[in-house]
Coordinates of C-alpha atoms in Angstrom, one line a residue:
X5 CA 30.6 -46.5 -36.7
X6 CA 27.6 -46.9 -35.3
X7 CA 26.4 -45.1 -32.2
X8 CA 24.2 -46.6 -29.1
X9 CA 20.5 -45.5 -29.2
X10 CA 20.7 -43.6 -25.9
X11 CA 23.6 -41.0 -27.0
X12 CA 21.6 -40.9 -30.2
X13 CA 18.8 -39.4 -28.6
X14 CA 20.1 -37.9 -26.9
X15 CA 21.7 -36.1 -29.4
X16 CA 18.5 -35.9 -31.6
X17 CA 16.8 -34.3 -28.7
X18 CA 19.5 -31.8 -28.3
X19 CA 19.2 -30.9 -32.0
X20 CA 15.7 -30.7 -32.4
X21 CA 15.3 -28.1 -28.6
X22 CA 15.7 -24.3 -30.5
X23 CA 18.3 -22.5 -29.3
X24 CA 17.7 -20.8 -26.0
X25 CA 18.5 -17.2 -26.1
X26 CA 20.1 -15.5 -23.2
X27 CA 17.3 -13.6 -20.7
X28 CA 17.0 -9.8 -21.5
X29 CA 17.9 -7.5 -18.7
X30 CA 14.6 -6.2 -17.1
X31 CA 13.7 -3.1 -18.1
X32 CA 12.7 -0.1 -15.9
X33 CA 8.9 -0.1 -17.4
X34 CA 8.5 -3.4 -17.2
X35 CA 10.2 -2.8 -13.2
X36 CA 7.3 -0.2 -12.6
X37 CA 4.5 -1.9 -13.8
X38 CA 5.2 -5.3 -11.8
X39 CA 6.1 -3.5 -8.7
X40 CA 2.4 -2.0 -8.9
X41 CA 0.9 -5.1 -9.9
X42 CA 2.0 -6.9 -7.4
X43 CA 1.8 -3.9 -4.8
X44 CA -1.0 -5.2 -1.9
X45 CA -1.4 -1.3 -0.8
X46 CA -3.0 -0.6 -4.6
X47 CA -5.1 -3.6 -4.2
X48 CA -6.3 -2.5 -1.0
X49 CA -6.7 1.3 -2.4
X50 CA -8.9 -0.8 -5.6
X51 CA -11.0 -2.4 -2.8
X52 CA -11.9 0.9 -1.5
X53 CA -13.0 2.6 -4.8
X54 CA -15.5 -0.4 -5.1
X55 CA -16.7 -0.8 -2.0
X56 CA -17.1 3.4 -2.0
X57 CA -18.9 2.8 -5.8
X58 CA -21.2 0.1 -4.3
X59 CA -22.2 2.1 -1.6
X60 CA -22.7 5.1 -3.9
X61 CA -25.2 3.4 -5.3
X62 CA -27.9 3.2 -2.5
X63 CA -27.0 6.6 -1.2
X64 CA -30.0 8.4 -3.3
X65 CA -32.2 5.9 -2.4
X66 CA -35.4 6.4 -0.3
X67 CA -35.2 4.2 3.6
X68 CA -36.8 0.5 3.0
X69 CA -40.8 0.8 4.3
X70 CA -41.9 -0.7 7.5
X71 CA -44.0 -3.1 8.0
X72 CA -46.5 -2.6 11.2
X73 CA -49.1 -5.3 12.5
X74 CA -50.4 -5.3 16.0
X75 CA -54.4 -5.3 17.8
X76 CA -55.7 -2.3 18.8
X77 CA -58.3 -1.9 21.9
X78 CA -57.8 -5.7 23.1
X79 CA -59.4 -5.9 26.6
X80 CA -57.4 -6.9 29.2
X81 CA -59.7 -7.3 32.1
X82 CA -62.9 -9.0 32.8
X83 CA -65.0 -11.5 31.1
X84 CA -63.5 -10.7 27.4
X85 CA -60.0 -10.5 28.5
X86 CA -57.8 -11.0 26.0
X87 CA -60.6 -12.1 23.4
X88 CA -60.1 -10.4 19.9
X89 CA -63.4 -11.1 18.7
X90 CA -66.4 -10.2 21.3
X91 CA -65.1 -6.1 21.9
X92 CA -66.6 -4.2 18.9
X93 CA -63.8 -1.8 19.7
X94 CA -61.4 -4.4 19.0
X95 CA -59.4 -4.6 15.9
X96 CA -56.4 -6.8 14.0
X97 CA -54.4 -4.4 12.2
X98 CA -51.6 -4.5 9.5
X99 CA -50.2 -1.5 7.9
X100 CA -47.0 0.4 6.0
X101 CA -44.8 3.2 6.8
X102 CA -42.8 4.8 4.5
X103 CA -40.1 7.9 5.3
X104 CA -40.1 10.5 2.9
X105 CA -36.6 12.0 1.4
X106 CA -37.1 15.7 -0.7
X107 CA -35.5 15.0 -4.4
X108 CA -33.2 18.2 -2.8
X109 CA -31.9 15.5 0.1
X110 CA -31.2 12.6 -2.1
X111 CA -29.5 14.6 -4.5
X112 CA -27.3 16.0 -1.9
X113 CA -26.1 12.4 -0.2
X114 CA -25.5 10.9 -3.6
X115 CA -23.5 13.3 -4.5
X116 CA -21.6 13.3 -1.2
X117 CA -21.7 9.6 -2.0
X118 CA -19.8 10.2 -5.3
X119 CA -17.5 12.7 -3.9
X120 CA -16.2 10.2 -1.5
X121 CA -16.2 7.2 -4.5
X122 CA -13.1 10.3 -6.1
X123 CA -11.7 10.5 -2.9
X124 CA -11.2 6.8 -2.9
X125 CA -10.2 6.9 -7.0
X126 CA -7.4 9.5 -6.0
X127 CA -6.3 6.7 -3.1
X128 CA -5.7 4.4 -5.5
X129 CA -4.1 6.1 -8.2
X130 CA -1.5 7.7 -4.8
X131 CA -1.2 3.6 -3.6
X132 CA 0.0 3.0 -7.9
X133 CA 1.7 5.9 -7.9
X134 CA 3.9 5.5 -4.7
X135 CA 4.5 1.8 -5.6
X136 CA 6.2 3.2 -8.8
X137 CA 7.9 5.7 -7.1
X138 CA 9.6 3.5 -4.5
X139 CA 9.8 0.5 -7.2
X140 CA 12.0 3.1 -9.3
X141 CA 14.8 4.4 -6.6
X142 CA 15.5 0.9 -5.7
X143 CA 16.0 -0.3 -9.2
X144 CA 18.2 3.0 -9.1
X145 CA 20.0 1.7 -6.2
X146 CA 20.2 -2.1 -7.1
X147 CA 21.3 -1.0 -10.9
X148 CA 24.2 1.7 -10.0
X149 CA 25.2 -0.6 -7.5
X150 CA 26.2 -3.4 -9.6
X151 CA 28.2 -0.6 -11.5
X152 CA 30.2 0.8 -8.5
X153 CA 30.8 -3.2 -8.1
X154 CA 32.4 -3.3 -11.2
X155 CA 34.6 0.0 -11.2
X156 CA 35.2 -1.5 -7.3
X157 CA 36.4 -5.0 -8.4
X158 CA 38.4 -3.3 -11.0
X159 CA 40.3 -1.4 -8.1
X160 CA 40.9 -4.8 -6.7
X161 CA 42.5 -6.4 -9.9
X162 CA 44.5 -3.1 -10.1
X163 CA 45.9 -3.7 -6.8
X164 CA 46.6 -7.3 -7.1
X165 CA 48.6 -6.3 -10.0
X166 CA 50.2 -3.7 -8.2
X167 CA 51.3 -6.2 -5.9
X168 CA 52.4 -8.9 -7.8
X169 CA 54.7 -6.6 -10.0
X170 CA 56.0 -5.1 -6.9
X171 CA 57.0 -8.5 -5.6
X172 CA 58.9 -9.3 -8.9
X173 CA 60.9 -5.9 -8.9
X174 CA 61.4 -7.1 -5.0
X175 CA 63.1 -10.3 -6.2
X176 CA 64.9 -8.6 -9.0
X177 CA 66.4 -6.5 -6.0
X178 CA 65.2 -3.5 -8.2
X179 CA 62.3 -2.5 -5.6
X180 CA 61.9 -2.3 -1.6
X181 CA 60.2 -4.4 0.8
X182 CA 58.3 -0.9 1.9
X183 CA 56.7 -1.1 -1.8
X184 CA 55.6 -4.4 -1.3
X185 CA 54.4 -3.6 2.2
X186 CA 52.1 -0.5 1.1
X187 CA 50.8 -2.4 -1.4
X188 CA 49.9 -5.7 0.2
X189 CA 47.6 -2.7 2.6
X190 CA 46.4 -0.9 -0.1
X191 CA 45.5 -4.5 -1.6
X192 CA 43.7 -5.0 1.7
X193 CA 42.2 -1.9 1.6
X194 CA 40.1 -2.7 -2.1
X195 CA 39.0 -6.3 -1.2
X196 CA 37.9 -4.9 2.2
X197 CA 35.9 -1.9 0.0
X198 CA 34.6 -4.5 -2.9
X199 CA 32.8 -6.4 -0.1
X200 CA 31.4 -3.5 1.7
X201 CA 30.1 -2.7 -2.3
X202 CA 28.6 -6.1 -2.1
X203 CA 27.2 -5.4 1.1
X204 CA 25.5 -2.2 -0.2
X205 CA 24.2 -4.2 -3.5
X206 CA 22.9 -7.0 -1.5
X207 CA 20.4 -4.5 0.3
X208 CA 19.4 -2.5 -2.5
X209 CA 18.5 -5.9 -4.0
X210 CA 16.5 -7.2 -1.1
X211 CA 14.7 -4.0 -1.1
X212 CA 14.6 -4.2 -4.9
X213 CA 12.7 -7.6 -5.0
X214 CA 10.5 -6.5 -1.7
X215 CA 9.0 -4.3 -4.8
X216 CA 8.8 -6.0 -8.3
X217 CA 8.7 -9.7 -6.9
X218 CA 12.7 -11.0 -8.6
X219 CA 16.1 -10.5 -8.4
X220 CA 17.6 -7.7 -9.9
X221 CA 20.1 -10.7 -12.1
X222 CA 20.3 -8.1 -14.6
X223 CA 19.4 -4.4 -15.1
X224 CA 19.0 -1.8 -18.2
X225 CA 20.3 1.0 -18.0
X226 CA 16.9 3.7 -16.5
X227 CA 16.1 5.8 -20.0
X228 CA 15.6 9.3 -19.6
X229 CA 12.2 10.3 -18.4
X230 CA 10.4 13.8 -19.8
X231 CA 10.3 16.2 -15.9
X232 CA 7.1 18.3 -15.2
X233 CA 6.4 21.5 -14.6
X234 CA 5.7 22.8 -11.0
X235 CA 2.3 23.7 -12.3
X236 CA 1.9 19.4 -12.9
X237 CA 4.1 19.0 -10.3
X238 CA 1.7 20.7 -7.3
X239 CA -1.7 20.0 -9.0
X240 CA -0.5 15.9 -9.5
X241 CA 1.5 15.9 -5.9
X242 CA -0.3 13.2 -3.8
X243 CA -0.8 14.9 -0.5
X244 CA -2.5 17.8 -2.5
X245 CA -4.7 15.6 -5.4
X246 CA -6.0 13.8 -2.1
X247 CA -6.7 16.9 0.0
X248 CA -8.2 18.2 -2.5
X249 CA -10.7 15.4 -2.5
X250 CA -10.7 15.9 1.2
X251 CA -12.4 19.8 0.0
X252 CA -15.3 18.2 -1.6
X253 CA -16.1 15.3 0.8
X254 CA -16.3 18.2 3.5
X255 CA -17.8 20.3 1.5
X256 CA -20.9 17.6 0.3
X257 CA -21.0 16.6 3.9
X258 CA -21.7 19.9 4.9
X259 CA -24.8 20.1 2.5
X260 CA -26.3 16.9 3.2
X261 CA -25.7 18.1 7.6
X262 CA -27.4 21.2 6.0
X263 CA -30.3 19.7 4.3
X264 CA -31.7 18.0 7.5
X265 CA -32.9 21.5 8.8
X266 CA -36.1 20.5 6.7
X267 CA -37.0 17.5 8.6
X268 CA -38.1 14.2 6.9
X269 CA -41.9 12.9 6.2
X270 CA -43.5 9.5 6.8
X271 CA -46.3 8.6 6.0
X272 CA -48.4 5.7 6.9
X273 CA -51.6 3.5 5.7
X274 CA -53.1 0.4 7.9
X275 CA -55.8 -2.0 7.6
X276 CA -57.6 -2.5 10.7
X277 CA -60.1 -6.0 10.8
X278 CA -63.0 -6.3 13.4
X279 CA -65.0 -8.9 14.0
X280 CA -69.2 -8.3 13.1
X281 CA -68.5 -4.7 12.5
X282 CA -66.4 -3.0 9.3
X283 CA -63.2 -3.3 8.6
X284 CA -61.4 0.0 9.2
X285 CA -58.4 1.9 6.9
X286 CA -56.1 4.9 8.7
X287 CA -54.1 7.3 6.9
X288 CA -51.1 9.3 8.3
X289 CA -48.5 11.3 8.3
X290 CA -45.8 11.7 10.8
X291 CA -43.8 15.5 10.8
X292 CA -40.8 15.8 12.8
X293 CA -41.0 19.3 14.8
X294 CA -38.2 21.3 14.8
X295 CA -38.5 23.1 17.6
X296 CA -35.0 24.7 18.2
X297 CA -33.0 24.5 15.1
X298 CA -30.6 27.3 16.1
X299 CA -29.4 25.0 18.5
X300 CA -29.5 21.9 16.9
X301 CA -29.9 21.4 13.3
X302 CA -27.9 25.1 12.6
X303 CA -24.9 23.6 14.8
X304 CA -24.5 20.4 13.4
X305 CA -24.3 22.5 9.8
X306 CA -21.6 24.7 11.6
X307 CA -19.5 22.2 12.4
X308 CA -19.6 20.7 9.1
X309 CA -18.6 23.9 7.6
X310 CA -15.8 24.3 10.1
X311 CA -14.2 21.1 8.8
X312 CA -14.4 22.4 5.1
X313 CA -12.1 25.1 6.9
X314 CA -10.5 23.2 8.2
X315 CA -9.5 21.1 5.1
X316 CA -9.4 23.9 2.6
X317 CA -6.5 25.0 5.1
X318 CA -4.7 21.5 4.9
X319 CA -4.9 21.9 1.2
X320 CA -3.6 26.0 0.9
X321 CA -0.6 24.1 4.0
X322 CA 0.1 20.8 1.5
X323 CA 0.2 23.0 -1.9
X324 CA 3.0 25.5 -0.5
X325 CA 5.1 21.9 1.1
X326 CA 4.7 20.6 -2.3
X327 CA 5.7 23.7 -4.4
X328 CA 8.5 23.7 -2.0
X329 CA 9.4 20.1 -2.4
X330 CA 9.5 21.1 -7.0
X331 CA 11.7 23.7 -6.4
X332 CA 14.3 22.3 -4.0
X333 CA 14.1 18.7 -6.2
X334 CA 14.3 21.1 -9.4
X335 CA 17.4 23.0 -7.8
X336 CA 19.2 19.6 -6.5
X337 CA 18.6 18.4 -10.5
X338 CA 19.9 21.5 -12.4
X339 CA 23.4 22.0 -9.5
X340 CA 24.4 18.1 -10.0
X341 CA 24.0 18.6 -13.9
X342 CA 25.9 21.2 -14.0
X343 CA 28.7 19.4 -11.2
X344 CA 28.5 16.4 -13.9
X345 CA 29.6 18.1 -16.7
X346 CA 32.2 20.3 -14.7
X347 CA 33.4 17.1 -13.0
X348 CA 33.2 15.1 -16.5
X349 CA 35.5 17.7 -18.3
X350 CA 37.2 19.1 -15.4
X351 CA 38.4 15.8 -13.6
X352 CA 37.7 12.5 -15.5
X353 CA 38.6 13.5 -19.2
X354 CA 42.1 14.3 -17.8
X355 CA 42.1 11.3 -16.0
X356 CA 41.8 8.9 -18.5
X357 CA 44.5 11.2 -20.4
X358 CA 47.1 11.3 -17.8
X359 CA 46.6 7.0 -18.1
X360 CA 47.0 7.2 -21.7
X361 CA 50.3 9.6 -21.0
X362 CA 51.6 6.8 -18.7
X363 CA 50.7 3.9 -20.4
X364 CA 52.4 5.0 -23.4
X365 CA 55.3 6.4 -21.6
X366 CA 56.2 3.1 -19.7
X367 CA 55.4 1.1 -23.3
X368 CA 58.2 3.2 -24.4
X369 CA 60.4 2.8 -20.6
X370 CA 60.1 6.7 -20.4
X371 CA 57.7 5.9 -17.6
X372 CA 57.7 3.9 -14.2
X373 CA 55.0 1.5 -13.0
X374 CA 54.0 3.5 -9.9
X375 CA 53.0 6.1 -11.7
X376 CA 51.1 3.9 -14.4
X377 CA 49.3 2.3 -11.3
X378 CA 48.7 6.0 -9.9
X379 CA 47.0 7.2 -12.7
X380 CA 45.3 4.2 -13.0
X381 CA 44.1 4.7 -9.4
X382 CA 43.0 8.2 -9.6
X383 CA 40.7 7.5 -13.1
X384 CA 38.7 4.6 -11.4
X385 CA 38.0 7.0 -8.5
X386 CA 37.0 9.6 -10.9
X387 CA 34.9 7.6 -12.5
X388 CA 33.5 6.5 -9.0
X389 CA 32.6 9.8 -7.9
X390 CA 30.7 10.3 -11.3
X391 CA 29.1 7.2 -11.1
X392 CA 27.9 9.1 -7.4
X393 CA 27.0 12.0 -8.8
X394 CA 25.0 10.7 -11.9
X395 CA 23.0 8.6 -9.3
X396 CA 21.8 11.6 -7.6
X397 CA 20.4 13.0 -10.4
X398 CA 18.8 10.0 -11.5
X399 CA 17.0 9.7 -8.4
X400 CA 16.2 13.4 -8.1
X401 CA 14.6 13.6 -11.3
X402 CA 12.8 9.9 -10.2
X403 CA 11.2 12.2 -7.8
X404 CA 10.2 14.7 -9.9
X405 CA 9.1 12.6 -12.8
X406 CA 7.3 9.5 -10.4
X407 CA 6.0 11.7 -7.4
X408 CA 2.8 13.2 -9.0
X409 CA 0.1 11.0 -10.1
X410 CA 0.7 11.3 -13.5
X411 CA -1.4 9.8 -16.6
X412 CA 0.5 7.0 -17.0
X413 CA -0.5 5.6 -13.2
X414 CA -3.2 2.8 -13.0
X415 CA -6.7 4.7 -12.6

């Protein structure tokens, strides 16, 4: 039997398309580094190291020359008024100014100048670094929400169950209408849960896709991630790497505020034309007078060192909050461990025995279904409140681990 030339290609086009494997579930890595590629704050942070770099690079530079031109002695009353060429005295002149920076001043505003191109660096890597941060609590949230789905939905299939083998005992006049009542509610009482579940994980995908760009379809587990110490903690936190830079800006500002106590030079050469007489050439050199530095010059460099006070302070204030912030993350970490492994051994092990027990007592019909369906009950629950717990400490240690600007943040 033949078959018509349009099923047979489109069969031979069927066979010859490779087989199309199913999509991986993201992973968290690859979760992190979208969310920062695609963060607009880190762009914005990149814009300001280069436009801090670009400016650093005319900061030890010496002021552009000025160009001077003009007459000199033009008469402006009587016969020769406004003539440039019958006045002896009068002359066309053209000349150059030039203001004079010390090697001591340039080197002090380029390196200001640098010190705020690090401040800007450390900006960037905090924009990279937060992006991760938030990028890995709402994969958190998006990926242990889908699982509290699951366990949820499995509570709703218990129920219906529950319910539908009540109604058969019902009609078998072996069970009560009260049963059937209490479990039609408690029915009602999972569907009305699974979608307030749903609710949750809609949210937590919205805000996951705000970060990384798609749709949390399908998740990885989050693999464990090595913690700091509070040492790497404090010296990587954000608020203290950038105050830190905040130190040295003041601090180079102060210097440069410092230096202008010696005031600039400028110098000057023109080239002055007369008409029937010689050409003339001046020379000099302008000096700024500093006739009350005490209260000038000396109070400007005050202030300046004030505010390196003033942000060595911020920095001492921001180093306690985040040594703080290690040790009560640290503490939160090492108390819901140990609550997981109580609560794993203590409650849900026994759990999922006492369901074994009844299962294999009503196989035998040494058991009733209630209490099949009751232990059934209290294991998803356990497993519920460990799913809880387990996405504490995942986000705690987040925290810990993604807080700090650590190597693996986009310099």
């Amino acid at each position: 039997m033949s078959i018509p030339f349009p099923r047979a290609a489109a069969l031979a086009a069927a066979l010859s398309l490779p087989c199309l494997a199913p999509a991986a579930p993201l992973s968290f890595d690859a979760a992190l580094r979208l969310a920062v590629q695609r963060s607009e704050a880190a762009r914005a942070a990149r814009a300001g190291v280069l436009s801090a770099t670009e400016a650093a690079r005319a900061a030890a530079q010496l002021p552009d020359p000025t160009l001077r031109v003009g007459i000199d002695n033009l008469p402006a009353t009587g016969p020769d008024r406004f003539n440039t060429t019958r006045d002896s005295m009068t002359m066309k002149r053209i000349g150059i100014s030039q203001e004079w920076l010390s090697a001591d001043k340039r080197a002090a505003r380029q390196a200001a100048a640098d010190a705020s191109v690090g401040r800007e660096a450390v900006q960037a890597r905090v924009a990279a670094a937060d992006a991760r941060l938030q990028a890995a609590l709402a994969y958190l949230d998006a990926f242990y929400a889908g699982e509290t789905l699951k366990l949820a939905t499995l509570m709703e299939h218990h129920a219906h169950e529950e319910l539908e083998a009540s109604r058969a005992r019902l009609s078998s006049a072996s069970g009560n209408s009260q049963d059937v009542l209490a479990l039609a509610g408690a029915r009602g009482i999972s569907e009305d849960d699974t979608a307030e579940i749903r609710q949750q994980q809609n949210t937590a995908r919205v805000a996951f896709e705000r970060w990384v760009g798609v749709p949390p379809d399908d998740l990885a587990p989050p693999d464990a991630m090595p913690l700091p110490s509070e040492q790497d903690y404090v010296a990587g936190h954000p608020t203290v790497a950038a105050m830190q830079r905040d130190v040295d800006v003041a601090g180079r500002a102060a210097d440069v505020t410092a230096s202008n106590r010696k005031p600039n030079w400028t110098w000057e050469v023109s080239y002055g034309q007369r008409t029937g007489y010689a050409d003339m050439v001046s020379v000099g050199v302008s000096i700024p007078l500093a006739v009350a530095p005490g209260e000038r010059q000396d109070r400007d460099t005050a202030s300046r060192r004030a505010l390196v006070d003033k942000a060595e302070a911020d920095l001492a204030e921001a180093t306690r909050a985040a040594t703080a912030e290690y040790r009560s993350l640290s503490g939160d970490a090492q108390r819901l461990q140990q609550r997981i492994d109580r609560y794993r051994s203590g409650v849900v092990v026994p759990a999922a025995q006492r369901t074994a027990a009844a299962l294999a007592a009503y196989q035998s019909s040494q058991g009733s279904l209630v209490v099949l369906f009751e232990a059934r009950h209290a294991e998803v629950e356990a497993q519920r409140k460990l799913l809880t717990l387990q996405r504490d400490l995942a986000k705690a240690r987040i925290q810990l681990a993604f807080r700090p600007l650590t190597a693996e943040v986009a310099q």
